[in-house]
């Protein structure tokens, strides 16, 4: 059965989507068959993994609005610069997702919509990555219910850890357990910023075993890659941050 990883943090702009894209690409390179699901109406993951496409017959919004939709029909193979990427597939999102989600709010079993669809893919993928929006919306609770691991990027700012304990409370409630498999890692890491790094290292002491050794450095190439709608390693083979994603992918595999 596919292992499911929810990339999540209520804080906006910490690197959830960028992580999802580059980890998906790295896991696919390692020979895992990967499905990345875009659960954010901003559809940024979709823009990159589709190689810039924006018109789709079916999106994740349709999965939420119509239980008769076949999930297989919403799956596409990822592309970079016009070429298909081996082993990497995605389900696109669409701006209408938030409206569709609102219409689900009175449905019974509304937290299980995604779970029901994914049951039909049993065995087809090794890893499913869920790119969550910066909220605790219904698409996120759907992701929480099925996730085997919660991957939480944090940025390098003074308020990097704000909201994490609230997020963990929400996950514990949805999963009905206090033993949540989560992993935090530093994104946009700048080794020269000693003051901030010391501060965050100290703050993270309380969740010591849940902090990954891997860090993803702050890199201009990462931003440039998303502008050209490519995972980093397709945009620049030589960018140093590729090493960070390799290390991060390895560490993630050890935790699922
Ligand atoms: N390590 C990094 N170095 C440099 N820029 C980065 C890095 N990680 C992410 N970024 C940039 O930061 C911005 C926000 O990243 P991203 O969209 O992945 O965050 P997010 O958490 O998914 O945001 P949202 O909460 O809106 O979904 C993007 O412009 C991205 O290119
Ligand atoms: Mg995002």
mmCIF file of N, CA, C and O in Angstrom, residues 64-120:
data_model
loop_
_atom_site.group_PDB
_atom_site.id
_atom_site.type_symbol
_atom_site.label_atom_id
_atom_site.label_comp_id
_atom_site.label_asym_id
_atom_site.label_seq_id
_atom_site.Cartn_x
_atom_site.Cartn_y
_atom_site.Cartn_z
ATOM 1 N N UNK A 64 -13.722 16.206 -4.815
ATOM 2 C CA UNK A 64 -14.486 16.605 -3.634
ATOM 3 C C UNK A 64 -15.968 16.814 -3.949
ATOM 4 O O UNK A 64 -16.818 16.581 -3.102
ATOM 5 N N UNK A 65 -16.277 17.248 -5.175
ATOM 6 C CA UNK A 65 -17.675 17.595 -5.454
ATOM 7 C C UNK A 65 -18.485 16.397 -5.944
ATOM 8 O O UNK A 65 -19.709 16.409 -5.856
ATOM 9 N N UNK A 66 -17.818 15.366 -6.461
ATOM 10 C CA UNK A 66 -18.581 14.288 -7.080
ATOM 11 C C UNK A 66 -17.929 12.934 -6.783
ATOM 12 O O UNK A 66 -16.869 12.623 -7.330
ATOM 13 N N UNK A 67 -18.572 12.138 -5.941
ATOM 14 C CA UNK A 67 -17.929 10.882 -5.544
ATOM 15 C C UNK A 67 -17.905 9.862 -6.686
ATOM 16 O O UNK A 67 -17.246 8.833 -6.600
ATOM 17 N N UNK A 68 -18.641 10.157 -7.749
ATOM 18 C CA UNK A 68 -18.662 9.206 -8.878
ATOM 19 C C UNK A 68 -17.497 9.412 -9.835
ATOM 20 O O UNK A 68 -17.247 8.584 -10.711
ATOM 21 N N UNK A 69 -16.792 10.528 -9.678
ATOM 22 C CA UNK A 69 -15.633 10.778 -10.541
ATOM 23 C C UNK A 69 -14.597 9.687 -10.313
ATOM 24 O O UNK A 69 -14.343 9.292 -9.175
ATOM 25 N N UNK A 70 -14.013 9.187 -11.406
ATOM 26 C CA UNK A 70 -12.963 8.161 -11.261
ATOM 27 C C UNK A 70 -11.642 8.866 -11.022
ATOM 28 O O UNK A 70 -11.184 9.632 -11.885
ATOM 29 N N UNK A 71 -10.995 8.557 -9.913
ATOM 30 C CA UNK A 71 -9.739 9.237 -9.573
ATOM 31 C C UNK A 71 -8.687 9.022 -10.661
ATOM 32 O O UNK A 71 -7.913 9.928 -10.980
ATOM 33 N N UNK A 72 -8.688 7.856 -11.277
ATOM 34 C CA UNK A 72 -7.695 7.572 -12.336
ATOM 35 C C UNK A 72 -7.765 8.617 -13.454
ATOM 36 O O UNK A 72 -6.763 8.959 -14.067
ATOM 37 N N UNK A 73 -8.976 9.120 -13.702
ATOM 38 C CA UNK A 73 -9.158 10.086 -14.796
ATOM 39 C C UNK A 73 -8.605 11.473 -14.448
ATOM 40 O O UNK A 73 -8.522 12.348 -15.311
ATOM 41 N N UNK A 74 -8.278 11.677 -13.179
ATOM 42 C CA UNK A 74 -7.751 12.988 -12.764
ATOM 43 C C UNK A 74 -6.224 12.965 -12.658
ATOM 44 O O UNK A 74 -5.604 13.968 -12.325
ATOM 45 N N UNK A 75 -5.629 11.795 -12.944
ATOM 46 C CA UNK A 75 -4.172 11.659 -12.768
ATOM 47 C C UNK A 75 -3.426 11.910 -14.085
ATOM 48 O O UNK A 75 -3.826 11.407 -15.137
ATOM 49 N N UNK A 76 -2.365 12.694 -14.002
ATOM 50 C CA UNK A 76 -1.539 13.008 -15.175
ATOM 51 C C UNK A 76 -0.082 12.686 -14.868
ATOM 52 O O UNK A 76 0.345 12.781 -13.723
ATOM 53 N N UNK A 77 0.664 12.390 -15.908
ATOM 54 C CA UNK A 77 2.108 12.213 -15.711
ATOM 55 C C UNK A 77 2.782 13.587 -15.738
ATOM 56 O O UNK A 77 2.460 14.430 -16.590
ATOM 57 N N UNK A 78 3.705 13.792 -14.804
ATOM 58 C CA UNK A 78 4.384 15.089 -14.720
ATOM 59 C C UNK A 78 5.280 15.311 -15.932
ATOM 60 O O UNK A 78 5.796 14.358 -16.526
ATOM 61 N N UNK A 79 5.453 16.600 -16.259
ATOM 62 C CA UNK A 79 6.283 16.968 -17.411
ATOM 63 C C UNK A 79 7.279 18.029 -17.004
ATOM 64 O O UNK A 79 6.990 18.851 -16.133
ATOM 65 N N UNK A 80 8.433 17.997 -17.639
ATOM 66 C CA UNK A 80 9.380 19.081 -17.465
ATOM 67 C C UNK A 80 9.933 19.440 -18.838
ATOM 68 O O UNK A 80 10.454 18.568 -19.535
ATOM 69 N N UNK A 81 9.775 20.686 -19.205
ATOM 70 C CA UNK A 81 10.271 21.159 -20.496
ATOM 71 C C UNK A 81 9.753 20.289 -21.652
ATOM 72 O O UNK A 81 10.492 19.956 -22.578
ATOM 73 N N UNK A 82 8.493 19.893 -21.548
ATOM 74 C CA UNK A 82 7.864 19.129 -22.626
ATOM 75 C C UNK A 82 8.043 17.621 -22.548
ATOM 76 O O UNK A 82 7.353 16.872 -23.230
ATOM 77 N N UNK A 83 8.982 17.150 -21.698
ATOM 78 C CA UNK A 83 9.222 15.702 -21.593
ATOM 79 C C UNK A 83 8.551 15.114 -20.345
ATOM 80 O O UNK A 83 8.564 15.745 -19.286
ATOM 81 N N UNK A 84 8.024 13.923 -20.500
ATOM 82 C CA UNK A 84 7.446 13.267 -19.324
ATOM 83 C C UNK A 84 8.531 12.904 -18.329
ATOM 84 O O UNK A 84 9.653 12.569 -18.712
ATOM 85 N N UNK A 85 8.191 12.996 -17.044
ATOM 86 C CA UNK A 85 9.125 12.586 -15.986
ATOM 87 C C UNK A 85 8.742 11.168 -15.562
ATOM 88 O O UNK A 85 7.599 10.924 -15.171
ATOM 89 N N UNK A 86 9.704 10.245 -15.658
ATOM 90 C CA UNK A 86 9.436 8.856 -15.281
ATOM 91 C C UNK A 86 8.972 8.759 -13.834
ATOM 92 O O UNK A 86 9.526 9.433 -12.954
ATOM 93 N N UNK A 87 7.980 7.913 -13.593
ATOM 94 C CA UNK A 87 7.546 7.574 -12.220
ATOM 95 C C UNK A 87 6.817 8.675 -11.473
ATOM 96 O O UNK A 87 6.465 8.494 -10.314
ATOM 97 N N UNK A 88 6.646 9.856 -12.080
ATOM 98 C CA UNK A 88 6.040 10.962 -11.330
ATOM 99 C C UNK A 88 4.689 11.372 -11.933
ATOM 100 O O UNK A 88 4.604 11.737 -13.108
ATOM 101 N N UNK A 89 3.667 11.312 -11.094
ATOM 102 C CA UNK A 89 2.297 11.616 -11.511
ATOM 103 C C UNK A 89 1.700 12.648 -10.560
ATOM 104 O O UNK A 89 2.178 12.820 -9.434
ATOM 105 N N UNK A 90 0.652 13.333 -11.001
ATOM 106 C CA UNK A 90 0.029 14.336 -10.114
ATOM 107 C C UNK A 90 -1.466 14.434 -10.390
ATOM 108 O O UNK A 90 -1.948 14.076 -11.467
ATOM 109 N N UNK A 91 -2.170 14.911 -9.371
ATOM 110 C CA UNK A 91 -3.580 15.288 -9.546
ATOM 111 C C UNK A 91 -3.628 16.807 -9.414
ATOM 112 O O UNK A 91 -3.222 17.360 -8.384
ATOM 113 N N UNK A 92 -4.096 17.514 -10.453
ATOM 114 C CA UNK A 92 -4.077 18.973 -10.418
ATOM 115 C C UNK A 92 -5.140 19.552 -9.480
ATOM 116 O O UNK A 92 -6.106 18.887 -9.128
ATOM 117 N N UNK A 93 -4.914 20.793 -9.106
ATOM 118 C CA UNK A 93 -5.923 21.528 -8.347
ATOM 119 C C UNK A 93 -6.465 22.644 -9.225
ATOM 120 O O UNK A 93 -6.039 22.835 -10.370
ATOM 121 N N UNK A 94 -7.417 23.358 -8.677
ATOM 122 C CA UNK A 94 -8.068 24.423 -9.444
ATOM 123 C C UNK A 94 -8.603 25.457 -8.466
ATOM 124 O O UNK A 94 -8.942 25.123 -7.341
ATOM 125 N N UNK A 95 -8.686 26.681 -8.926
ATOM 126 C CA UNK A 95 -9.159 27.788 -8.090
ATOM 127 C C UNK A 95 -10.550 27.525 -7.497
ATOM 128 O O UNK A 95 -10.900 28.034 -6.440
ATOM 129 N N UNK A 96 -11.347 26.678 -8.159
ATOM 130 C CA UNK A 96 -12.709 26.399 -7.652
ATOM 131 C C UNK A 96 -12.706 25.463 -6.447
ATOM 132 O O UNK A 96 -13.759 25.214 -5.867
ATOM 133 N N UNK A 97 -11.520 24.931 -6.074
ATOM 134 C CA UNK A 97 -11.482 23.957 -4.975
ATOM 135 C C UNK A 97 -12.093 24.524 -3.688
ATOM 136 O O UNK A 97 -12.868 23.847 -3.019
ATOM 137 N N UNK A 98 -11.801 25.776 -3.353
ATOM 138 C CA UNK A 98 -12.314 26.288 -2.082
ATOM 139 C C UNK A 98 -13.843 26.365 -2.095
ATOM 140 O O UNK A 98 -14.491 26.108 -1.087
ATOM 141 N N UNK A 99 -14.419 26.690 -3.247
ATOM 142 C CA UNK A 99 -15.892 26.737 -3.329
ATOM 143 C C UNK A 99 -16.476 25.324 -3.207
ATOM 144 O O UNK A 99 -17.443 25.098 -2.493
ATOM 145 N N UNK A 100 -15.851 24.374 -3.881
ATOM 146 C CA UNK A 100 -16.339 22.989 -3.805
ATOM 147 C C UNK A 100 -16.243 22.472 -2.378
ATOM 148 O O UNK A 100 -17.117 21.756 -1.903
ATOM 149 N N UNK A 101 -15.147 22.845 -1.699
ATOM 150 C CA UNK A 101 -14.952 22.396 -0.319
ATOM 151 C C UNK A 101 -16.071 22.939 0.563
ATOM 152 O O UNK A 101 -16.622 22.215 1.399
ATOM 153 N N UNK A 102 -16.439 24.195 0.353
ATOM 154 C CA UNK A 102 -17.512 24.775 1.165
ATOM 155 C C UNK A 102 -18.797 23.987 1.001
ATOM 156 O O UNK A 102 -19.568 23.803 1.936
ATOM 157 N N UNK A 103 -19.038 23.522 -0.220
ATOM 158 C CA UNK A 103 -20.272 22.780 -0.463
ATOM 159 C C UNK A 103 -20.249 21.378 0.141
ATOM 160 O O UNK A 103 -21.271 20.717 0.222
ATOM 161 N N UNK A 104 -19.062 20.941 0.550
ATOM 162 C CA UNK A 104 -18.950 19.612 1.181
ATOM 163 C C UNK A 104 -19.199 19.679 2.681
ATOM 164 O O UNK A 104 -19.276 18.636 3.340
ATOM 165 N N UNK A 105 -19.252 20.878 3.221
ATOM 166 C CA UNK A 105 -19.192 20.994 4.683
ATOM 167 C C UNK A 105 -20.364 20.355 5.415
ATOM 168 O O UNK A 105 -20.282 20.101 6.607
ATOM 169 N N UNK A 106 -21.449 20.073 4.707
ATOM 170 C CA UNK A 106 -22.589 19.430 5.370
ATOM 171 C C UNK A 106 -22.667 17.941 5.029
ATOM 172 O O UNK A 106 -23.557 17.247 5.491
ATOM 173 N N UNK A 107 -21.745 17.472 4.209
ATOM 174 C CA UNK A 107 -21.817 16.053 3.815
ATOM 175 C C UNK A 107 -21.361 15.121 4.937
ATOM 176 O O UNK A 107 -20.442 15.451 5.679
ATOM 177 N N UNK A 108 -22.015 13.977 5.042
ATOM 178 C CA UNK A 108 -21.541 13.006 6.032
ATOM 179 C C UNK A 108 -20.226 12.410 5.528
ATOM 180 O O UNK A 108 -19.990 12.346 4.326
ATOM 181 N N UNK A 109 -19.385 11.979 6.431
ATOM 182 C CA UNK A 109 -18.080 11.408 6.082
ATOM 183 C C UNK A 109 -17.237 12.362 5.225
ATOM 184 O O UNK A 109 -16.468 11.936 4.365
ATOM 185 N N UNK A 110 -17.399 13.672 5.448
ATOM 186 C CA UNK A 110 -16.682 14.633 4.582
ATOM 187 C C UNK A 110 -15.174 14.595 4.787
ATOM 188 O O UNK A 110 -14.431 15.008 3.918
ATOM 189 N N UNK A 111 -14.734 14.053 5.956
ATOM 190 C CA UNK A 111 -13.285 13.935 6.175
ATOM 191 C C UNK A 111 -12.697 12.739 5.421
ATOM 192 O O UNK A 111 -11.499 12.557 5.376
ATOM 193 N N UNK A 112 -13.564 11.923 4.866
ATOM 194 C CA UNK A 112 -13.088 10.677 4.242
ATOM 195 C C UNK A 112 -13.197 10.678 2.726
ATOM 196 O O UNK A 112 -13.061 9.637 2.090
ATOM 197 N N UNK A 113 -13.468 11.835 2.140
ATOM 198 C CA UNK A 113 -13.686 11.898 0.684
ATOM 199 C C UNK A 113 -12.435 11.425 -0.069
ATOM 200 O O UNK A 113 -12.501 10.569 -0.952
ATOM 201 N N UNK A 114 -11.290 11.949 0.334
ATOM 202 C CA UNK A 114 -10.038 11.597 -0.346
ATOM 203 C C UNK A 114 -9.674 10.128 -0.089
ATOM 204 O O UNK A 114 -9.220 9.414 -0.979
ATOM 205 N N UNK A 115 -9.873 9.710 1.140
ATOM 206 C CA UNK A 115 -9.574 8.322 1.506
ATOM 207 C C UNK A 115 -10.343 7.345 0.614
ATOM 208 O O UNK A 115 -9.791 6.377 0.116
ATOM 209 N N UNK A 116 -11.611 7.653 0.402
ATOM 210 C CA UNK A 116 -12.443 6.775 -0.433
ATOM 211 C C UNK A 116 -11.934 6.710 -1.858
ATOM 212 O O UNK A 116 -11.889 5.645 -2.469
ATOM 213 N N UNK A 117 -11.573 7.875 -2.400
ATOM 214 C CA UNK A 117 -11.042 7.882 -3.775
ATOM 215 C C UNK A 117 -9.735 7.092 -3.851
ATOM 216 O O UNK A 117 -9.514 6.320 -4.773
ATOM 217 N N UNK A 118 -8.861 7.313 -2.843
ATOM 218 C CA UNK A 118 -7.522 6.704 -2.913
ATOM 219 C C UNK A 118 -7.569 5.184 -2.756
ATOM 220 O O UNK A 118 -6.670 4.482 -3.225
ATOM 221 N N UNK A 119 -8.607 4.694 -2.113
ATOM 222 C CA UNK A 119 -8.748 3.233 -1.960
ATOM 223 C C UNK A 119 -8.718 2.554 -3.321
ATOM 224 O O UNK A 119 -8.241 1.431 -3.463
ATOM 225 N N UNK A 120 -9.207 3.265 -4.325
ATOM 226 C CA UNK A 120 -9.285 2.667 -5.678
ATOM 227 C C UNK A 120 -7.909 2.562 -6.320
ATOM 228 O O UNK A 120 -7.744 1.905 -7.343
#
